[in-house]
Amino acid sequence: MQFKDTVGQTGVKKHLLQTVKDERISHAQLFLGPEGSGSLALAVAYAQYICCENKTEDDSCGECASCRKYNKLVHPDLHFSYPFFAKHKEDTALTFIEEWRKAFLNNSYLGLDEWRNQLNAENKQANINIAEAHNIISKLSLKPFESEYKVLILWLPEYLEKEGNALLKVIEEPSQKTLFLLVAQNQDQILNTIISRTQLVKIPKLKNEEIANYLSAQKNISLDQAKQLAYLSNGNLQTALQLLTTQDNDYHEVFLLWLRACWQNNGLKIVEYTEGDLAKMGRENQKNFLRYGISLMRECMLFIAETPGLIHLPERELDFISKFSAVLDLEKSEAISNELEKAIYHIERNANPKILFLDVSLMLVKILKFSTFRHKADSSILL
């Protein structure tokens, strides 16, 4: 994993490179960023750069013996720890190392849900157990085999509970040339005793433009489709990749036609859309379609509230909300958003899609045409 393989995060990369050039590599660092921001990929790229035998000004060479082993995650001085779903109390991260390598090499932006699916964990609880904590201490007590540094990357230390206290001494006073990189998403769930012993590296969520450019260039999709997925993902590349595997429709065009039919109270068109395009999408696409609509309604609310600085939309979506906001107010926008959220709830519980979308359509007609709103206490489920 090289820096060039990671998406965006120019400022973070510059900072990490500078620490190596200035020989100010902190032995324990906490990479803190939301899911899909690339914090794990950056940690691996950083470790590879440090251990590279022929590093350039802004990246590892990718060709030396060290880089070749890092590219396969088989370097003897590179260790990983992560949450797993133990079947036995003596299980450690090493028990699942082959699955981990496969998952990371397939998608370096993976989240816990994808990792769970990789292990077929069903409903088991993720954890980093005491056996793993002792294993980490044992690994870090060894001298480096090949590189100047030995590196341990601990993904999601939030899943270290009281077992994490066993690591305090090795984090605070590691053996010489040891690099301890923790990759976390939620600072509030990490033991304060661990946070106080690490140097914080904050990683922001990705920009929509960065995600769109990546998807367009690497996944061979149109820029318009890439922008739509980036908009839906809200800075989470993992979410964008998941959406990509299920998206078969242009949500913008379908949502525009459906909403226009509801605004015009065109019964024939409404039935045509609900029994056709919407009902035949499939559950995942239906949920993504509704999420897209919810996002647009929220942008409409920002537009109506005259907060243009908070609106960051592709050109098509911006043109839509600027026109459609003329027939909306905040109450209507919120009501539509609530109806779409309820629809997602019903889809997840196997509601009949034809009945569900017809019901939602009629509610949108009432909201848009007659300013009539469903009572908040109404939580009926259409099955």
Short mmCIF file of C-alpha atoms in Angstrom, two decimals:
data_model
loop_
_atom_site.label_atom_id
_atom_site.label_comp_id
_atom_site.label_asym_id
_atom_site.label_seq_id
_atom_site.Cartn_x
_atom_site.Cartn_y
_atom_site.Cartn_z
CA MET A 1 0.00 0.00 0.00
CA GLN A 2 1.56 3.27 -1.16
CA PHE A 3 0.36 6.79 -0.48
CA LYS A 4 -0.54 7.12 -4.16
CA ASP A 5 -3.04 4.27 -3.71
CA THR A 6 -4.99 6.16 -1.05
CA VAL A 7 -7.77 8.59 -1.91
CA GLY A 8 -7.45 12.29 -1.06
CA GLN A 9 -6.12 13.30 2.40
CA THR A 10 -3.33 15.46 0.95
CA GLY A 11 -2.76 17.35 4.18
CA VAL A 12 -2.50 14.18 6.28
CA LYS A 13 -0.06 12.60 3.83
CA LYS A 14 2.11 15.72 3.87
CA HIS A 15 2.22 15.64 7.68
CA LEU A 16 3.13 11.95 7.81
CA LEU A 17 5.87 12.34 5.21
CA GLN A 18 7.31 15.29 7.09
CA THR A 19 7.59 13.32 10.35
CA VAL A 20 9.84 10.82 8.56
CA LYS A 21 11.96 13.49 6.86
CA ASP A 22 12.41 15.34 10.16
CA GLU A 23 13.08 12.07 12.04
CA ARG A 24 10.21 12.84 14.41
CA ILE A 25 8.40 9.51 14.22
CA SER A 26 6.35 9.12 17.38
CA HIS A 27 6.46 5.53 18.65
CA ALA A 28 2.70 5.46 19.40
CA GLN A 29 0.20 7.26 17.14
CA LEU A 30 -3.59 7.28 17.00
CA PHE A 31 -5.03 7.63 13.49
CA LEU A 32 -8.53 8.93 14.21
CA GLY A 33 -11.00 9.19 11.34
CA PRO A 34 -14.56 8.15 10.43
CA GLU A 35 -15.25 4.92 8.57
CA GLY A 36 -14.34 5.15 4.90
CA SER A 37 -11.90 8.03 5.37
CA GLY A 38 -8.86 5.87 4.64
CA SER A 39 -7.26 5.90 8.09
CA LEU A 40 -6.31 2.21 7.92
CA ALA A 41 -4.92 2.52 4.38
CA LEU A 42 -2.89 5.58 5.43
CA ALA A 43 -1.45 3.73 8.44
CA VAL A 44 -0.24 0.88 6.24
CA ALA A 45 1.14 3.30 3.63
CA TYR A 46 2.95 5.23 6.39
CA ALA A 47 4.51 2.06 7.81
CA GLN A 48 5.56 0.95 4.32
CA TYR A 49 7.17 4.34 3.65
CA ILE A 50 9.13 4.20 6.91
CA CYS A 51 10.44 0.72 6.12
CA CYS A 52 11.07 1.30 2.40
CA GLU A 53 14.67 0.78 1.32
CA ASN A 54 14.53 3.29 -1.55
CA LYS A 55 11.93 5.84 -0.49
CA THR A 56 11.30 8.85 -2.71
CA GLU A 57 10.38 12.38 -1.69
CA ASP A 58 6.68 11.64 -1.38
CA ASP A 59 6.16 7.86 -1.40
CA SER A 60 7.68 4.44 -0.94
CA CYS A 61 9.29 2.91 -4.02
CA GLY A 62 6.92 -0.06 -4.23
CA GLU A 63 9.66 -2.26 -5.68
CA CYS A 64 12.24 -3.01 -2.98
CA ALA A 65 12.13 -6.24 -0.98
CA SER A 66 10.41 -4.50 1.91
CA CYS A 67 7.72 -2.92 -0.27
CA ARG A 68 7.00 -6.16 -2.09
CA LYS A 69 6.35 -7.88 1.23
CA TYR A 70 4.27 -4.96 2.50
CA ASN A 71 2.18 -5.09 -0.66
CA LYS A 72 1.21 -8.65 0.30
CA LEU A 73 1.05 -7.91 4.06
CA VAL A 74 3.63 -10.65 4.71
CA HIS A 75 6.55 -8.56 5.99
CA PRO A 76 7.97 -10.27 9.13
CA ASP A 77 8.17 -6.91 10.95
CA LEU A 78 4.58 -5.90 10.15
CA HIS A 79 1.95 -7.11 12.62
CA PHE A 80 -1.80 -6.53 12.76
CA SER A 81 -4.35 -6.64 15.52
CA TYR A 82 -8.08 -6.19 14.99
CA PRO A 83 -11.47 -7.17 16.42
CA PHE A 84 -12.44 -10.76 15.69
CA PHE A 85 -15.17 -13.19 16.62
CA ALA A 86 -13.48 -15.73 18.85
CA LYS A 87 -14.67 -19.32 18.92
CA HIS A 88 -12.20 -20.24 21.66
CA LYS A 89 -10.68 -18.17 24.46
CA GLU A 90 -7.18 -18.81 23.12
CA ASP A 91 -8.00 -17.38 19.67
CA THR A 92 -5.95 -14.34 18.64
CA ALA A 93 -5.80 -12.11 15.56
CA LEU A 94 -3.22 -14.49 14.14
CA THR A 95 -5.94 -17.16 13.96
CA PHE A 96 -7.67 -15.06 11.30
CA ILE A 97 -4.64 -13.54 9.54
CA GLU A 98 -5.31 -15.14 6.16
CA GLU A 99 -8.88 -13.82 6.15
CA TRP A 100 -7.57 -10.41 7.23
CA ARG A 101 -5.03 -10.22 4.41
CA LYS A 102 -7.65 -11.22 1.87
CA ALA A 103 -10.16 -8.65 3.18
CA PHE A 104 -7.69 -5.76 3.31
CA LEU A 105 -6.08 -6.48 -0.06
CA ASN A 106 -9.55 -6.66 -1.60
CA ASN A 107 -10.66 -3.39 0.01
CA SER A 108 -8.34 -1.27 2.15
CA TYR A 109 -11.33 0.91 3.12
CA LEU A 110 -13.28 -1.94 4.68
CA GLY A 111 -15.51 -1.43 7.71
CA LEU A 112 -16.40 -3.73 10.55
CA ASP A 113 -19.56 -5.00 8.79
CA GLU A 114 -17.57 -6.13 5.76
CA TRP A 115 -14.98 -7.75 8.05
CA ARG A 116 -17.81 -9.53 9.89
CA ASN A 117 -19.16 -10.85 6.60
CA GLN A 118 -15.68 -12.04 5.62
CA LEU A 119 -15.61 -14.23 8.74
CA ASN A 120 -19.26 -15.34 8.53
CA ALA A 121 -19.58 -14.11 12.10
CA GLU A 122 -23.40 -13.96 12.09
CA ASN A 123 -24.45 -12.26 15.37
CA LYS A 124 -21.28 -12.86 17.36
CA GLN A 125 -19.77 -9.98 19.30
CA ALA A 126 -16.52 -8.48 17.99
CA ASN A 127 -13.76 -8.19 20.57
CA ILE A 128 -10.01 -7.91 21.11
CA ASN A 129 -9.52 -10.38 23.94
CA ILE A 130 -6.90 -10.76 26.66
CA ALA A 131 -5.14 -13.52 24.70
CA GLU A 132 -4.63 -11.03 21.86
CA ALA A 133 -3.34 -8.37 24.26
CA HIS A 134 -0.72 -10.82 25.55
CA ASN A 135 0.11 -11.78 21.96
CA ILE A 136 0.73 -8.11 21.09
CA ILE A 137 3.12 -7.77 24.03
CA SER A 138 4.96 -10.90 22.90
CA LYS A 139 5.28 -9.66 19.29
CA LEU A 140 6.62 -6.28 20.31
CA SER A 141 9.22 -7.78 22.63
CA LEU A 142 11.04 -9.25 19.64
CA LYS A 143 13.79 -7.49 17.73
CA PRO A 144 13.12 -6.50 14.09
CA PHE A 145 13.96 -9.24 11.60
CA GLU A 146 14.65 -7.22 8.46
CA SER A 147 13.64 -3.56 8.82
CA GLU A 148 14.84 -0.82 11.10
CA TYR A 149 11.37 -0.71 12.66
CA LYS A 150 8.90 -3.34 13.73
CA VAL A 151 5.32 -2.13 13.30
CA LEU A 152 2.04 -3.10 14.90
CA ILE A 153 -1.18 -1.68 13.44
CA LEU A 154 -4.15 -2.06 15.78
CA TRP A 155 -7.43 -1.51 13.94
CA LEU A 156 -10.42 -0.37 16.01
CA PRO A 157 -8.98 -0.15 19.55
CA GLU A 158 -12.55 0.73 20.59
CA TYR A 159 -13.01 -3.04 20.93
CA LEU A 160 -10.31 -3.21 23.57
CA GLU A 161 -12.08 -3.08 26.90
CA LYS A 162 -10.31 -3.61 30.22
CA GLU A 163 -7.89 -5.89 28.36
CA GLY A 164 -6.38 -2.73 26.91
CA ASN A 165 -4.81 -1.88 30.28
CA ALA A 166 -2.41 -4.77 29.73
CA LEU A 167 -0.94 -2.81 26.80
CA LEU A 168 -0.28 0.44 28.63
CA LYS A 169 3.33 -0.28 29.51
CA VAL A 170 4.29 -1.49 26.02
CA ILE A 171 2.60 1.59 24.48
CA GLU A 172 4.30 4.02 26.85
CA GLU A 173 7.73 2.34 26.98
CA PRO A 174 8.13 0.16 23.89
CA SER A 175 11.38 -1.51 22.96
CA GLN A 176 13.63 0.47 20.63
CA LYS A 177 12.49 1.07 17.01
CA THR A 178 8.91 -0.02 17.64
CA LEU A 179 6.03 1.73 15.91
CA PHE A 180 2.56 1.32 17.41
CA LEU A 181 -0.24 2.64 15.14
CA LEU A 182 -3.79 2.60 16.43
CA VAL A 183 -6.54 3.18 13.84
CA ALA A 184 -9.82 4.30 15.40
CA GLN A 185 -13.19 5.77 14.46
CA ASN A 186 -14.66 6.88 17.80
CA GLN A 187 -12.41 8.57 20.34
CA ASP A 188 -15.09 8.42 23.06
CA GLN A 189 -15.00 4.62 23.06
CA ILE A 190 -11.23 4.31 23.55
CA LEU A 191 -9.70 3.94 26.98
CA ASN A 192 -8.45 7.34 28.16
CA THR A 193 -5.29 5.69 29.46
CA ILE A 194 -4.48 4.65 25.87
CA ILE A 195 -5.35 8.02 24.31
CA SER A 196 -3.07 9.86 26.74
CA ARG A 197 -0.13 7.73 25.63
CA THR A 198 -0.48 8.33 21.88
CA GLN A 199 0.06 11.18 19.44
CA LEU A 200 -3.16 12.06 17.66
CA VAL A 201 -3.37 12.15 13.85
CA LYS A 202 -6.81 13.46 12.84
CA ILE A 203 -8.15 12.23 9.51
CA PRO A 204 -11.22 14.05 8.12
CA LYS A 205 -13.92 12.41 6.04
CA LEU A 206 -13.27 12.45 2.31
CA LYS A 207 -14.62 15.20 0.07
CA ASN A 208 -17.39 14.26 -2.35
CA GLU A 209 -15.21 15.38 -5.25
CA GLU A 210 -12.39 13.03 -4.17
CA ILE A 211 -14.75 10.06 -3.95
CA ALA A 212 -16.37 10.90 -7.29
CA ASN A 213 -13.02 11.19 -9.08
CA TYR A 214 -11.84 7.89 -7.60
CA LEU A 215 -15.01 6.03 -8.59
CA SER A 216 -14.98 7.48 -12.09
CA ALA A 217 -11.31 6.66 -12.69
CA GLN A 218 -11.04 3.30 -10.90
CA LYS A 219 -14.50 1.76 -11.23
CA ASN A 220 -15.24 2.70 -14.84
CA ILE A 221 -18.51 4.56 -14.25
CA SER A 222 -19.73 7.88 -15.58
CA LEU A 223 -18.80 11.04 -13.70
CA ASP A 224 -22.50 11.85 -13.14
CA GLN A 225 -23.09 8.46 -11.53
CA ALA A 226 -19.89 8.82 -9.50
CA LYS A 227 -21.00 12.23 -8.21
CA GLN A 228 -24.36 10.80 -7.22
CA LEU A 229 -22.75 7.95 -5.27
CA ALA A 230 -20.30 10.35 -3.63
CA TYR A 231 -23.19 12.58 -2.59
CA LEU A 232 -25.02 9.61 -1.05
CA SER A 233 -21.93 8.31 0.75
CA ASN A 234 -21.38 11.48 2.80
CA GLY A 235 -17.59 11.21 2.75
CA ASN A 236 -17.47 7.45 3.35
CA LEU A 237 -15.71 5.63 0.50
CA GLN A 238 -16.74 2.25 1.92
CA THR A 239 -20.40 3.29 1.66
CA ALA A 240 -19.85 4.52 -1.90
CA LEU A 241 -18.34 1.16 -2.87
CA GLN A 242 -21.26 -0.69 -1.32
CA LEU A 243 -23.72 1.52 -3.17
CA LEU A 244 -21.86 0.84 -6.40
CA THR A 245 -22.46 -2.91 -6.11
CA THR A 246 -26.23 -2.44 -5.84
CA GLN A 247 -26.97 0.60 -8.00
CA ASP A 248 -28.61 -0.22 -11.31
CA ASN A 249 -30.61 3.00 -11.65
CA ASP A 250 -30.20 6.72 -12.08
CA TYR A 251 -31.78 7.74 -8.79
CA HIS A 252 -31.91 11.40 -9.73
CA GLU A 253 -34.03 10.96 -12.83
CA VAL A 254 -36.38 8.42 -11.22
CA PHE A 255 -36.84 10.53 -8.08
CA LEU A 256 -37.47 13.67 -10.14
CA LEU A 257 -40.18 12.01 -12.26
CA TRP A 258 -41.83 10.38 -9.24
CA LEU A 259 -41.90 13.60 -7.20
CA ARG A 260 -43.22 15.56 -10.18
CA ALA A 261 -46.08 13.07 -10.60
CA CYS A 262 -46.94 13.43 -6.90
CA TRP A 263 -46.84 17.24 -7.09
CA GLN A 264 -49.13 17.16 -10.14
CA ASN A 265 -51.43 14.63 -8.44
CA ASN A 266 -51.17 12.51 -11.59
CA GLY A 267 -52.70 9.21 -10.46
CA LEU A 268 -51.88 7.27 -13.63
CA LYS A 269 -48.24 8.27 -13.54
CA ILE A 270 -48.01 7.51 -9.83
CA VAL A 271 -49.36 3.98 -10.34
CA GLU A 272 -47.04 3.53 -13.32
CA TYR A 273 -43.96 4.43 -11.25
CA THR A 274 -44.95 2.56 -8.10
CA GLU A 275 -45.77 -0.67 -9.94
CA GLY A 276 -42.93 -0.28 -12.41
CA ASP A 277 -39.59 1.39 -11.70
CA LEU A 278 -39.86 1.60 -7.92
CA ALA A 279 -41.35 -1.83 -7.18
CA LYS A 280 -38.86 -3.62 -9.44
CA MET A 281 -35.68 -2.02 -8.11
CA GLY A 282 -34.94 -4.65 -5.48
CA ARG A 283 -34.72 -3.98 -1.75
CA GLU A 284 -31.19 -2.56 -1.58
CA ASN A 285 -31.77 -0.24 -4.52
CA GLN A 286 -35.10 0.84 -3.05
CA LYS A 287 -33.42 1.78 0.24
CA ASN A 288 -30.62 3.63 -1.57
CA PHE A 289 -33.20 5.43 -3.72
CA LEU A 290 -35.06 6.58 -0.61
CA ARG A 291 -31.80 7.64 1.10
CA TYR A 292 -31.05 9.71 -1.99
CA GLY A 293 -34.44 11.40 -1.65
CA ILE A 294 -33.86 12.07 2.05
CA SER A 295 -30.52 13.68 1.25
CA LEU A 296 -32.14 15.91 -1.36
CA MET A 297 -34.88 16.97 1.06
CA ARG A 298 -32.28 17.95 3.63
CA GLU A 299 -30.47 20.01 1.02
CA CYS A 300 -33.80 21.64 0.16
CA MET A 301 -34.19 22.61 3.81
CA LEU A 302 -30.74 24.20 3.78
CA PHE A 303 -31.63 26.03 0.56
CA ILE A 304 -34.93 27.29 1.99
CA ALA A 305 -33.15 28.37 5.19
CA GLU A 306 -30.77 30.39 2.97
CA THR A 307 -27.55 28.66 4.04
CA PRO A 308 -25.81 28.25 0.66
CA GLY A 309 -22.41 27.78 2.28
CA LEU A 310 -23.57 24.43 3.65
CA ILE A 311 -24.81 23.10 0.30
CA HIS A 312 -22.33 21.04 -1.72
CA LEU A 313 -24.18 19.34 -4.56
CA PRO A 314 -23.50 18.13 -8.09
CA GLU A 315 -24.90 20.44 -10.77
CA ARG A 316 -28.02 18.38 -11.53
CA GLU A 317 -29.05 18.09 -7.89
CA LEU A 318 -28.39 21.79 -7.25
CA ASP A 319 -30.56 22.76 -10.22
CA PHE A 320 -33.32 20.48 -8.93
CA ILE A 321 -33.48 21.85 -5.38
CA SER A 322 -33.27 25.47 -6.56
CA LYS A 323 -36.42 24.91 -8.66
CA PHE A 324 -38.29 22.53 -6.40
CA SER A 325 -37.76 24.64 -3.30
CA ALA A 326 -40.13 27.17 -4.81
CA VAL A 327 -43.08 24.87 -3.98
CA LEU A 328 -41.74 23.76 -0.59
CA ASP A 329 -41.33 25.14 2.87
CA LEU A 330 -39.41 23.70 5.82
CA GLU A 331 -42.46 21.86 7.19
CA LYS A 332 -43.19 20.14 3.87
CA SER A 333 -39.53 19.21 3.33
CA GLU A 334 -39.33 17.69 6.80
CA ALA A 335 -42.60 15.81 6.32
CA ILE A 336 -41.43 14.32 3.00
CA SER A 337 -38.11 13.31 4.57
CA ASN A 338 -39.97 11.61 7.43
CA GLU A 339 -42.16 9.66 4.99
CA LEU A 340 -39.10 8.43 3.11
CA GLU A 341 -37.41 7.37 6.35
CA LYS A 342 -40.52 5.42 7.37
CA ALA A 343 -40.50 3.73 3.97
CA ILE A 344 -36.92 2.50 4.55
CA TYR A 345 -38.07 1.10 7.91
CA HIS A 346 -40.90 -0.80 6.20
CA ILE A 347 -38.70 -2.12 3.37
CA GLU A 348 -36.28 -3.59 5.91
CA ARG A 349 -39.27 -5.47 7.33
CA ASN A 350 -40.31 -6.91 3.97
CA ALA A 351 -43.20 -4.58 3.16
CA ASN A 352 -44.95 -5.18 -0.15
CA PRO A 353 -43.17 -2.61 -2.38
CA LYS A 354 -46.18 -1.85 -4.60
CA ILE A 355 -48.44 -1.10 -1.62
CA LEU A 356 -45.67 0.72 0.24
CA PHE A 357 -44.69 3.08 -2.59
CA LEU A 358 -48.33 3.76 -3.46
CA ASP A 359 -48.99 4.72 0.17
CA VAL A 360 -45.90 6.96 0.25
CA SER A 361 -46.91 8.53 -3.07
CA LEU A 362 -50.37 9.39 -1.77
CA MET A 363 -48.84 10.93 1.35
CA LEU A 364 -46.53 13.04 -0.85
CA VAL A 365 -49.57 14.20 -2.83
CA LYS A 366 -51.26 15.25 0.43
CA ILE A 367 -48.13 17.07 1.60
CA LEU A 368 -47.30 18.81 -1.68
CA LYS A 369 -50.80 19.51 -3.03
CA PHE A 370 -52.96 19.89 0.05
CA SER A 371 -50.46 20.63 2.87
CA THR A 372 -51.87 17.68 4.83
CA PHE A 373 -49.49 15.80 7.10
CA ARG A 374 -49.63 12.33 8.58
CA HIS A 375 -50.03 12.32 12.35
CA LYS A 376 -46.67 11.66 14.03
CA ALA A 377 -48.16 8.89 16.18
CA ASP A 378 -49.10 6.90 13.08
CA SER A 379 -46.55 4.09 12.84
CA SER A 380 -48.57 1.50 10.93
CA ILE A 381 -46.54 -1.08 9.03
CA LEU A 382 -47.60 -2.10 5.56
CA LEU A 383 -46.79 -5.77 5.06
#
